[in-house]
Short mmCIF file of C-alpha atoms in Angstrom, two decimals:
data_model
loop_
_atom_site.label_atom_id
_atom_site.label_comp_id
_atom_site.label_asym_id
_atom_site.label_seq_id
_atom_site.Cartn_x
_atom_site.Cartn_y
_atom_site.Cartn_z
CA UNK A 146 136.43 -103.12 77.48
CA UNK A 147 132.94 -104.43 76.94
CA UNK A 148 130.52 -101.65 75.88
CA UNK A 149 128.70 -101.87 79.24
CA UNK A 150 131.93 -101.45 81.24
CA UNK A 151 133.05 -98.58 79.02
CA UNK A 152 129.69 -96.86 79.54
CA UNK A 153 129.95 -97.23 83.34
CA UNK A 154 133.50 -95.83 83.25
CA UNK A 155 132.30 -92.74 81.36
CA UNK A 156 129.40 -92.21 83.74
CA UNK A 157 131.68 -92.46 86.78
CA UNK A 158 133.13 -89.17 85.62
CA UNK A 159 129.91 -87.60 86.94
CA UNK A 160 130.46 -88.82 90.51
CA UNK A 161 131.64 -85.84 92.62
CA UNK A 162 132.85 -87.72 95.70
CA UNK A 163 136.20 -89.22 96.63
CA UNK A 164 134.94 -92.83 96.35
CA UNK A 165 131.75 -94.79 95.73
CA UNK A 166 130.02 -98.11 96.34
CA UNK A 167 128.63 -100.64 93.90
CA UNK A 168 125.14 -99.48 94.92
CA UNK A 169 125.95 -95.89 93.92
CA UNK A 170 127.44 -97.08 90.63
CA UNK A 171 124.31 -99.18 90.01
CA UNK A 172 122.05 -96.16 90.50
CA UNK A 173 124.30 -93.98 88.36
CA UNK A 174 124.08 -96.41 85.45
CA UNK A 175 120.50 -97.57 86.11
CA UNK A 176 121.64 -101.16 86.64
CA UNK A 177 121.04 -103.87 89.20
CA UNK A 178 123.66 -104.13 91.93
CA UNK A 179 124.66 -107.53 90.62
CA UNK A 180 125.31 -106.12 87.14
CA UNK A 181 127.19 -103.13 88.56
CA UNK A 182 129.36 -105.42 90.67
CA UNK A 183 130.32 -107.45 87.61
CA UNK A 184 131.25 -104.32 85.65
CA UNK A 185 133.32 -102.96 88.53
CA UNK A 186 135.22 -106.25 88.64
CA UNK A 187 135.95 -105.78 84.93
CA UNK A 188 137.04 -102.15 85.41
CA UNK A 189 139.22 -103.06 88.37
CA UNK A 190 140.83 -105.87 86.39
CA UNK A 191 141.72 -103.32 83.70
CA UNK A 192 143.11 -100.93 86.37
CA UNK A 193 140.53 -98.27 85.51
CA UNK A 194 139.13 -98.37 89.05
CA UNK A 195 140.61 -99.49 92.34
CA UNK A 196 139.13 -100.80 95.55
CA UNK A 197 140.39 -98.47 98.29
CA UNK A 198 138.84 -100.63 100.99
CA UNK A 199 136.52 -103.60 100.46
CA UNK A 200 133.35 -102.36 98.82
CA UNK A 201 134.52 -98.79 98.13
CA UNK A 202 135.92 -97.92 94.72
CA UNK A 203 138.06 -95.02 93.51
CA UNK A 204 139.28 -93.57 90.23
CA UNK A 205 142.75 -92.11 89.91
CA UNK A 206 142.52 -88.33 89.47
CA UNK A 207 143.72 -88.49 85.86
CA UNK A 208 141.29 -91.28 85.03
CA UNK A 209 138.50 -89.34 86.73
CA UNK A 210 139.32 -86.30 84.59
CA UNK A 211 139.44 -88.46 81.46
CA UNK A 212 136.08 -90.08 82.30
CA UNK A 213 134.64 -86.62 82.87
CA UNK A 214 135.82 -85.48 79.43
CA UNK A 215 134.29 -88.54 77.79
CA UNK A 216 131.03 -87.99 79.69
CA UNK A 217 130.65 -84.45 78.32
CA UNK A 218 129.38 -86.04 75.11
CA UNK A 219 127.40 -88.76 76.87
CA UNK A 220 123.74 -88.37 75.75
CA UNK A 221 122.35 -89.79 79.01
CA UNK A 222 124.59 -87.74 81.30
CA UNK A 223 121.78 -85.60 82.70
CA UNK A 224 119.58 -88.61 83.47
CA UNK A 225 122.52 -90.42 85.08
CA UNK A 226 123.30 -87.43 87.29
CA UNK A 227 119.67 -87.29 88.40
CA UNK A 228 119.75 -91.00 89.29
CA UNK A 229 122.95 -90.49 91.28
CA UNK A 230 121.43 -87.61 93.24
CA UNK A 231 118.29 -89.67 93.85
CA UNK A 232 120.46 -92.49 95.18
CA UNK A 233 122.17 -90.32 97.80
CA UNK A 234 119.01 -88.38 98.67
CA UNK A 235 116.87 -91.44 99.37
CA UNK A 236 119.73 -93.25 101.12
CA UNK A 237 120.41 -90.26 103.37
CA UNK A 238 116.75 -89.68 104.18
CA UNK A 239 116.35 -93.35 105.16
CA UNK A 240 119.47 -93.23 107.36
CA UNK A 241 118.38 -89.95 108.96
CA UNK A 242 114.99 -91.42 109.83
CA UNK A 243 116.75 -94.10 111.87
CA UNK A 244 118.87 -91.49 113.67
CA UNK A 245 115.94 -89.10 114.28
CA UNK A 246 112.70 -91.05 113.72
CA UNK A 247 110.33 -88.29 114.85
CA UNK A 248 111.91 -85.42 112.99
CA UNK A 249 109.49 -83.25 111.01
CA UNK A 250 109.46 -84.95 107.57
CA UNK A 251 109.80 -83.45 104.10
CA UNK A 252 108.10 -84.57 100.90
CA UNK A 253 111.08 -86.18 99.18
CA UNK A 254 111.43 -86.07 95.40
CA UNK A 255 110.41 -89.43 93.92
CA UNK A 256 113.39 -91.46 92.61
CA UNK A 257 113.93 -92.12 88.93
CA UNK A 258 113.56 -95.64 87.58
CA UNK A 259 116.73 -97.67 88.04
CA UNK A 260 117.73 -96.08 91.38
CA UNK A 261 118.74 -98.54 94.11
CA UNK A 262 119.24 -96.59 97.36
CA UNK A 263 120.85 -98.07 100.42
CA UNK A 264 118.59 -100.06 102.73
CA UNK A 265 118.87 -98.67 106.29
CA UNK A 266 118.18 -102.19 107.62
CA UNK A 267 121.45 -103.31 106.03
CA UNK A 268 123.69 -100.54 107.37
CA UNK A 269 124.45 -98.67 110.58
CA UNK A 270 123.12 -95.19 109.73
CA UNK A 271 125.75 -93.35 111.76
CA UNK A 272 128.53 -95.40 110.18
CA UNK A 273 126.98 -94.82 106.74
CA UNK A 274 126.92 -91.05 107.21
CA UNK A 275 130.49 -91.12 108.52
CA UNK A 276 131.79 -92.98 105.47
CA UNK A 277 129.73 -90.91 103.01
CA UNK A 278 130.38 -87.58 104.77
CA UNK A 279 132.58 -85.94 102.13
CA UNK A 280 130.65 -87.46 99.24
CA UNK A 281 127.35 -86.08 100.54
CA UNK A 282 128.77 -82.57 100.86
CA UNK A 283 130.03 -82.80 97.29
CA UNK A 284 126.66 -84.12 96.12
CA UNK A 285 124.84 -81.10 97.59
CA UNK A 286 127.14 -78.85 95.58
CA UNK A 287 126.62 -81.00 92.49
CA UNK A 288 122.83 -80.67 92.80
CA UNK A 289 123.01 -76.91 93.25
CA UNK A 290 125.38 -76.52 90.29
CA UNK A 291 123.12 -78.68 88.09
CA UNK A 292 120.08 -76.54 88.93
CA UNK A 293 118.33 -79.39 90.80
CA UNK A 294 117.26 -77.13 93.64
CA UNK A 295 114.83 -79.51 95.32
CA UNK A 296 117.57 -82.14 95.52
CA UNK A 297 120.05 -79.60 96.92
CA UNK A 298 117.65 -78.45 99.65
CA UNK A 299 116.54 -81.93 100.64
CA UNK A 300 120.03 -83.42 100.60
CA UNK A 301 121.19 -80.70 103.00
CA UNK A 302 118.12 -81.36 105.18
CA UNK A 303 118.88 -85.09 105.30
CA UNK A 304 122.43 -84.44 106.56
CA UNK A 305 121.54 -81.92 109.26
CA UNK A 306 121.04 -84.38 112.13
CA UNK A 307 124.34 -86.16 111.51
CA UNK A 308 126.36 -82.97 110.99
CA UNK A 309 124.83 -81.30 114.04
CA UNK A 310 125.50 -84.25 116.33
CA UNK A 311 129.11 -84.31 115.21
CA UNK A 312 129.50 -80.51 115.57
CA UNK A 313 130.59 -80.25 111.93
CA UNK A 314 129.55 -76.61 111.92
CA UNK A 315 131.54 -75.48 108.88
CA UNK A 316 130.00 -78.27 106.83
CA UNK A 317 126.55 -77.20 108.03
CA UNK A 318 127.29 -73.65 106.86
CA UNK A 319 128.40 -74.94 103.45
CA UNK A 320 125.47 -77.26 102.81
CA UNK A 321 122.73 -75.10 104.32
CA UNK A 322 123.90 -71.98 102.49
CA UNK A 323 123.53 -73.87 99.21
CA UNK A 324 120.19 -75.22 100.38
CA UNK A 325 118.93 -71.77 101.38
CA UNK A 326 119.77 -70.36 97.93
CA UNK A 327 117.94 -73.31 96.38
CA UNK A 328 114.90 -72.80 98.64
CA UNK A 329 114.78 -69.12 97.68
CA UNK A 330 114.77 -70.02 94.00
CA UNK A 331 111.98 -72.50 94.70
CA UNK A 332 110.08 -69.83 96.68
CA UNK A 333 109.58 -72.41 99.45
CA UNK A 334 109.22 -70.36 102.63
CA UNK A 335 109.06 -73.34 104.99
CA UNK A 336 112.25 -74.77 103.48
CA UNK A 337 113.93 -71.37 103.80
CA UNK A 338 113.03 -71.23 107.49
CA UNK A 339 114.36 -74.77 108.02
CA UNK A 340 117.68 -73.80 106.39
CA UNK A 341 117.93 -70.69 108.55
CA UNK A 342 117.35 -72.76 111.70
CA UNK A 343 120.17 -75.11 110.77
CA UNK A 344 122.41 -72.15 109.90
CA UNK A 345 121.65 -70.59 113.28
CA UNK A 346 122.73 -73.77 115.10
CA UNK A 347 126.02 -73.78 113.19
CA UNK A 348 126.65 -70.07 113.73
CA UNK A 349 125.96 -70.44 117.46
CA UNK A 350 128.27 -73.46 117.57
CA UNK A 351 130.99 -71.24 116.11
CA UNK A 352 130.30 -68.49 118.67
CA UNK A 353 128.60 -66.12 116.22
CA UNK A 354 125.51 -65.62 118.37
CA UNK A 355 124.21 -62.36 116.89
CA UNK A 356 124.28 -63.80 113.39
CA UNK A 357 122.55 -66.92 114.69
CA UNK A 358 119.77 -64.86 116.24
CA UNK A 359 119.36 -62.88 113.03
CA UNK A 360 118.84 -66.09 111.08
CA UNK A 361 116.15 -67.28 113.50
CA UNK A 362 114.24 -64.00 113.38
CA UNK A 363 114.42 -64.04 109.59
CA UNK A 364 113.06 -67.59 109.72
CA UNK A 365 110.06 -66.30 111.70
CA UNK A 366 109.47 -63.77 108.92
CA UNK A 367 109.64 -66.59 106.36
CA UNK A 368 106.94 -68.43 108.33
CA UNK A 369 104.76 -65.42 109.07
CA UNK A 370 102.45 -66.03 106.10
CA UNK A 371 102.84 -69.82 105.86
CA UNK A 372 100.49 -72.32 107.51
CA UNK A 373 103.29 -74.21 109.26
CA UNK A 374 102.67 -74.19 113.05
CA UNK A 375 105.14 -77.02 113.63
CA UNK A 376 107.89 -75.17 111.77
CA UNK A 377 107.10 -72.09 113.85
CA UNK A 378 107.25 -74.18 117.01
CA UNK A 379 110.70 -75.52 116.21
CA UNK A 380 111.83 -72.01 115.40
CA UNK A 381 110.69 -70.75 118.80
CA UNK A 382 112.39 -73.72 120.45
CA UNK A 383 115.65 -72.77 118.76
CA UNK A 384 115.17 -69.14 119.83
CA UNK A 385 114.70 -70.31 123.41
CA UNK A 386 117.98 -72.21 123.21
CA UNK A 387 119.80 -69.24 121.68
CA UNK A 388 118.51 -66.66 124.17
CA UNK A 389 119.66 -68.94 126.96
CA UNK A 390 123.12 -69.00 125.40
CA UNK A 391 123.08 -65.20 125.50
CA UNK A 392 122.05 -65.17 129.15
CA UNK A 393 118.47 -63.94 128.60
CA UNK A 394 116.51 -66.54 130.56
CA UNK A 395 113.26 -64.58 130.48
CA UNK A 396 113.19 -64.54 126.66
CA UNK A 397 114.28 -68.17 126.55
CA UNK A 398 111.36 -69.21 128.74
CA UNK A 399 108.92 -67.16 126.67
CA UNK A 400 109.94 -68.80 123.38
CA UNK A 401 109.90 -72.29 124.90
CA UNK A 402 106.37 -71.76 126.23
CA UNK A 403 105.24 -70.50 122.81
CA UNK A 404 106.80 -73.59 121.21
CA UNK A 405 104.99 -75.89 123.64
CA UNK A 406 101.64 -74.23 122.87
CA UNK A 407 102.21 -74.47 119.10
CA UNK A 408 103.21 -78.14 119.31
CA UNK A 409 100.08 -78.90 121.32
CA UNK A 410 97.85 -77.07 118.85
CA UNK A 411 99.56 -78.81 115.94
CA UNK A 412 99.27 -82.26 117.54
CA UNK A 413 103.02 -82.95 117.32
CA UNK A 414 103.69 -85.23 120.30
CA UNK A 415 107.41 -85.52 119.67
CA UNK A 416 107.68 -81.74 119.55
CA UNK A 417 105.62 -81.48 122.73
CA UNK A 418 108.09 -83.77 124.50
CA UNK A 419 111.03 -81.65 123.40
CA UNK A 420 109.29 -78.44 124.43
CA UNK A 421 108.32 -79.92 127.82
CA UNK A 422 111.99 -80.70 128.39
CA UNK A 423 112.93 -77.16 127.36
CA UNK A 424 110.42 -75.62 129.79
CA UNK A 425 111.63 -78.01 132.48
CA UNK A 426 115.16 -76.84 131.82
CA UNK A 427 114.01 -73.21 132.12
CA UNK A 428 112.58 -73.95 135.58
CA UNK A 429 115.84 -75.62 136.59
CA UNK A 430 117.81 -72.54 135.57
CA UNK A 431 115.92 -70.41 138.10
CA UNK A 432 116.13 -72.99 140.88
CA UNK A 433 112.65 -74.53 140.60
CA UNK A 434 114.01 -78.05 140.44
CA UNK A 435 110.87 -79.93 141.51
CA UNK A 436 108.81 -78.18 138.82
CA UNK A 437 111.56 -78.98 136.32
CA UNK A 438 111.36 -82.66 137.25
CA UNK A 439 107.59 -82.60 136.74
CA UNK A 440 107.89 -81.25 133.21
CA UNK A 441 110.68 -83.71 132.41
CA UNK A 442 108.66 -86.68 133.64
CA UNK A 443 105.85 -85.62 131.28
CA UNK A 444 108.39 -85.41 128.45
CA UNK A 445 109.78 -88.87 129.23
CA UNK A 446 106.28 -90.35 129.21
CA UNK A 447 105.71 -88.99 125.69
CA UNK A 448 109.12 -90.19 124.52
CA UNK A 449 108.38 -93.65 125.90
CA UNK A 450 104.98 -93.79 124.18
CA UNK A 451 106.61 -92.83 120.89
CA UNK A 452 109.66 -95.06 121.36
CA UNK A 453 111.79 -91.98 120.76
CA UNK A 454 115.07 -92.77 122.51
CA UNK A 455 116.94 -90.03 120.65
CA UNK A 456 114.51 -87.43 121.91
CA UNK A 457 114.79 -88.70 125.50
CA UNK A 458 118.55 -88.01 125.74
CA UNK A 459 118.17 -84.30 126.49
CA UNK A 460 115.41 -84.96 129.00
CA UNK A 461 117.50 -87.43 130.99
CA UNK A 462 120.27 -84.82 131.02
CA UNK A 463 117.87 -82.18 132.38
CA UNK A 464 116.63 -84.59 135.06
CA UNK A 465 120.20 -85.32 136.09
CA UNK A 466 120.86 -81.60 136.38
CA UNK A 467 117.78 -81.05 138.56
CA UNK A 468 118.47 -84.00 140.88
CA UNK A 469 122.11 -82.97 141.17
CA UNK A 470 121.15 -79.51 142.35
CA UNK A 471 118.74 -81.03 144.86
CA UNK A 472 121.66 -82.97 146.29
CA UNK A 473 120.24 -86.32 145.14
CA UNK A 474 123.49 -87.37 143.48
CA UNK A 475 122.82 -91.08 143.12
CA UNK A 476 119.61 -90.44 141.18
CA UNK A 477 121.43 -87.81 139.12
CA UNK A 478 124.11 -90.36 138.20
CA UNK A 479 121.43 -92.80 137.04
CA UNK A 480 119.91 -90.07 134.84
CA UNK A 481 123.22 -89.12 133.25
CA UNK A 482 124.09 -92.76 132.63
CA UNK A 483 120.73 -93.23 130.93
CA UNK A 484 121.45 -90.21 128.71
CA UNK A 485 124.80 -91.74 127.75
CA UNK A 486 123.21 -95.11 127.06
CA UNK A 487 120.62 -93.65 124.67
CA UNK A 488 122.92 -91.14 122.97
CA UNK A 489 123.75 -92.02 119.35
CA UNK A 490 126.47 -89.95 117.73
CA UNK A 491 125.88 -86.62 119.51
CA UNK A 492 129.46 -85.92 120.57
CA UNK A 493 128.86 -82.72 122.52
CA UNK A 494 125.93 -84.16 124.47
CA UNK A 495 128.07 -87.18 125.30
CA UNK A 496 130.84 -84.92 126.61
CA UNK A 497 128.38 -82.78 128.57
CA UNK A 498 126.77 -85.80 130.24
CA UNK A 499 130.21 -87.18 131.12
CA UNK A 500 131.24 -83.83 132.62
CA UNK A 501 128.11 -83.76 134.77
CA UNK A 502 128.63 -87.39 135.74
CA UNK A 503 132.07 -86.40 136.97
CA UNK A 504 130.52 -83.61 139.04
CA UNK A 505 128.17 -86.11 140.70
CA UNK A 506 130.94 -88.58 141.48
CA UNK A 507 132.99 -85.74 142.93
CA UNK A 508 130.09 -84.63 145.09
CA UNK A 509 129.89 -88.19 146.46
CA UNK A 510 133.63 -88.17 147.15
CA UNK A 511 134.57 -90.71 144.47
CA UNK A 512 137.62 -88.95 143.05
CA UNK A 513 138.72 -91.80 140.77
CA UNK A 514 135.31 -92.06 139.09
CA UNK A 515 135.15 -88.27 138.76
CA UNK A 516 138.56 -88.17 137.10
CA UNK A 517 137.57 -90.94 134.71
CA UNK A 518 134.37 -89.17 133.61
CA UNK A 519 136.02 -85.77 133.32
CA UNK A 520 138.90 -87.27 131.36
CA UNK A 521 136.54 -88.78 128.80
CA UNK A 522 134.57 -85.53 128.62
CA UNK A 523 137.69 -83.43 128.11
CA UNK A 524 138.97 -85.67 125.30
CA UNK A 525 135.75 -85.10 123.33
CA UNK A 526 135.50 -81.39 124.15
CA UNK A 527 139.10 -80.79 123.14
CA UNK A 528 138.49 -82.55 119.83
CA UNK A 529 135.37 -80.44 119.24
CA UNK A 530 137.11 -77.29 120.52
CA UNK A 531 134.19 -76.73 122.87
CA UNK A 532 134.29 -73.70 125.13
CA UNK A 533 133.85 -75.77 128.30
CA UNK A 534 136.98 -77.84 127.67
CA UNK A 535 139.31 -75.70 129.78
CA UNK A 536 137.00 -75.76 132.80
CA UNK A 537 136.71 -79.54 132.65
CA UNK A 538 140.48 -79.89 132.25
CA UNK A 539 141.09 -77.72 135.33
CA UNK A 540 138.84 -79.92 137.47
CA UNK A 541 140.43 -83.03 136.01
CA UNK A 542 143.96 -81.89 136.83
CA UNK A 543 143.00 -80.86 140.35
CA UNK A 544 141.24 -84.14 141.04
CA UNK A 545 144.02 -86.28 139.58
CA UNK A 546 146.43 -84.54 141.92
CA UNK A 547 144.24 -85.58 144.85
CA UNK A 548 143.48 -89.16 143.86
CA UNK A 549 146.77 -90.76 145.05
CA UNK A 550 146.44 -89.08 148.43
CA UNK A 551 142.75 -89.66 149.16
CA UNK A 552 142.20 -93.01 147.50
CA UNK A 553 139.09 -94.33 145.81
CA UNK A 554 135.80 -93.22 147.32
CA UNK A 555 137.29 -90.62 149.68
CA UNK A 556 137.89 -86.91 149.46
CA UNK A 557 136.45 -83.50 150.02
CA UNK A 558 132.83 -83.46 148.94
CA UNK A 559 131.41 -80.58 146.93
CA UNK A 560 134.70 -78.70 146.73
CA UNK A 561 134.32 -77.95 143.03
CA UNK A 562 131.49 -76.07 141.37
CA UNK A 563 129.27 -78.09 139.09
CA UNK A 564 129.73 -77.53 135.39
CA UNK A 565 127.29 -75.16 133.77
CA UNK A 566 124.99 -76.87 131.31
CA UNK A 567 123.42 -75.49 128.16
CA UNK A 568 120.72 -77.52 126.47
CA UNK A 569 121.58 -78.26 122.87
CA UNK A 570 119.53 -77.49 119.78
CA UNK A 571 117.22 -80.38 118.99
CA UNK A 572 119.62 -82.70 117.13
#
């Protein structure tokens, strides 16, 4: 091997993931992508790496172990590991910003010289996260093990939107637990609160509601002596969501109103829009549907001003719910279809909107359309093991049994109860 190819082979022993791209290899070695590509061609020709799929390279387990042994004596190993972590951190932050453009930002560690992160303009961020899923989880562990606590905390933060939308709750627990330990060592109270919020969403998703609530109250303690009104606002918004899950609508409304006030005082317009939707949802839960619509229209105006399509998804869902319960099914269908159109990667919200769409079609007597929507919703819910899956399946089976007899567009209107809806944490 040429010395440059041999050096890259040794450094690849530091990569913790199952595969890697030429861009990751370039950052690892501090090279240009063109130079890294040429060296990977040389390594592949010598059968020291393989191309699993076009553009993604792998090392056989024995070769990976051998490269790792060689790299133990590599003088630049620590610097190379830092470049690799910088590569994934800055790539993930850029991709997350496309998925959730108005998310509360963090001050990301500056990259080392020689790092060439992915350009979000060149990739589909959701597809990028999907392909790099396992690698990113491994990289969080690598950062924590190497004592690079800021990297560990921020890498976990950058993955939270993607993991939450996909309901990868066990992965959230893994990454955010490492991040929380890192934030404690850094004595960063705001980061600790952020980790606890993400942990609470995962715990609630797994049905561990008391543990989820404990994390959120501990997050409030973390923020009690920190000048972070926006962090406090998001924490109250999460508490509102959780209390609703536990059937305590009064407490849910209280925390949502506190969140709205904090967002207004902090000047966070995206947060205001989310809190307006939450308060609108609270009104809908007690039957004040016209007031709910008013709050949601305010939220949509803010989302439109900001160009925040991701934030508007929940609001369209709430509007659909309100119009449905007012008996204005056609408008409700339009709202749910808009939520589906804007949804990017949030599997549970997609399933929920489809389930509600099926309810509306059923209420209008369109059994075939109802069965189609419920069938799509059930497929996603079953995959996610969501608690509402059985209820949707029961309606689907009943409706499918009726479709041959009643035909398209006919049937008994309003015979089935509408599906309950729970607003999701802000992902």
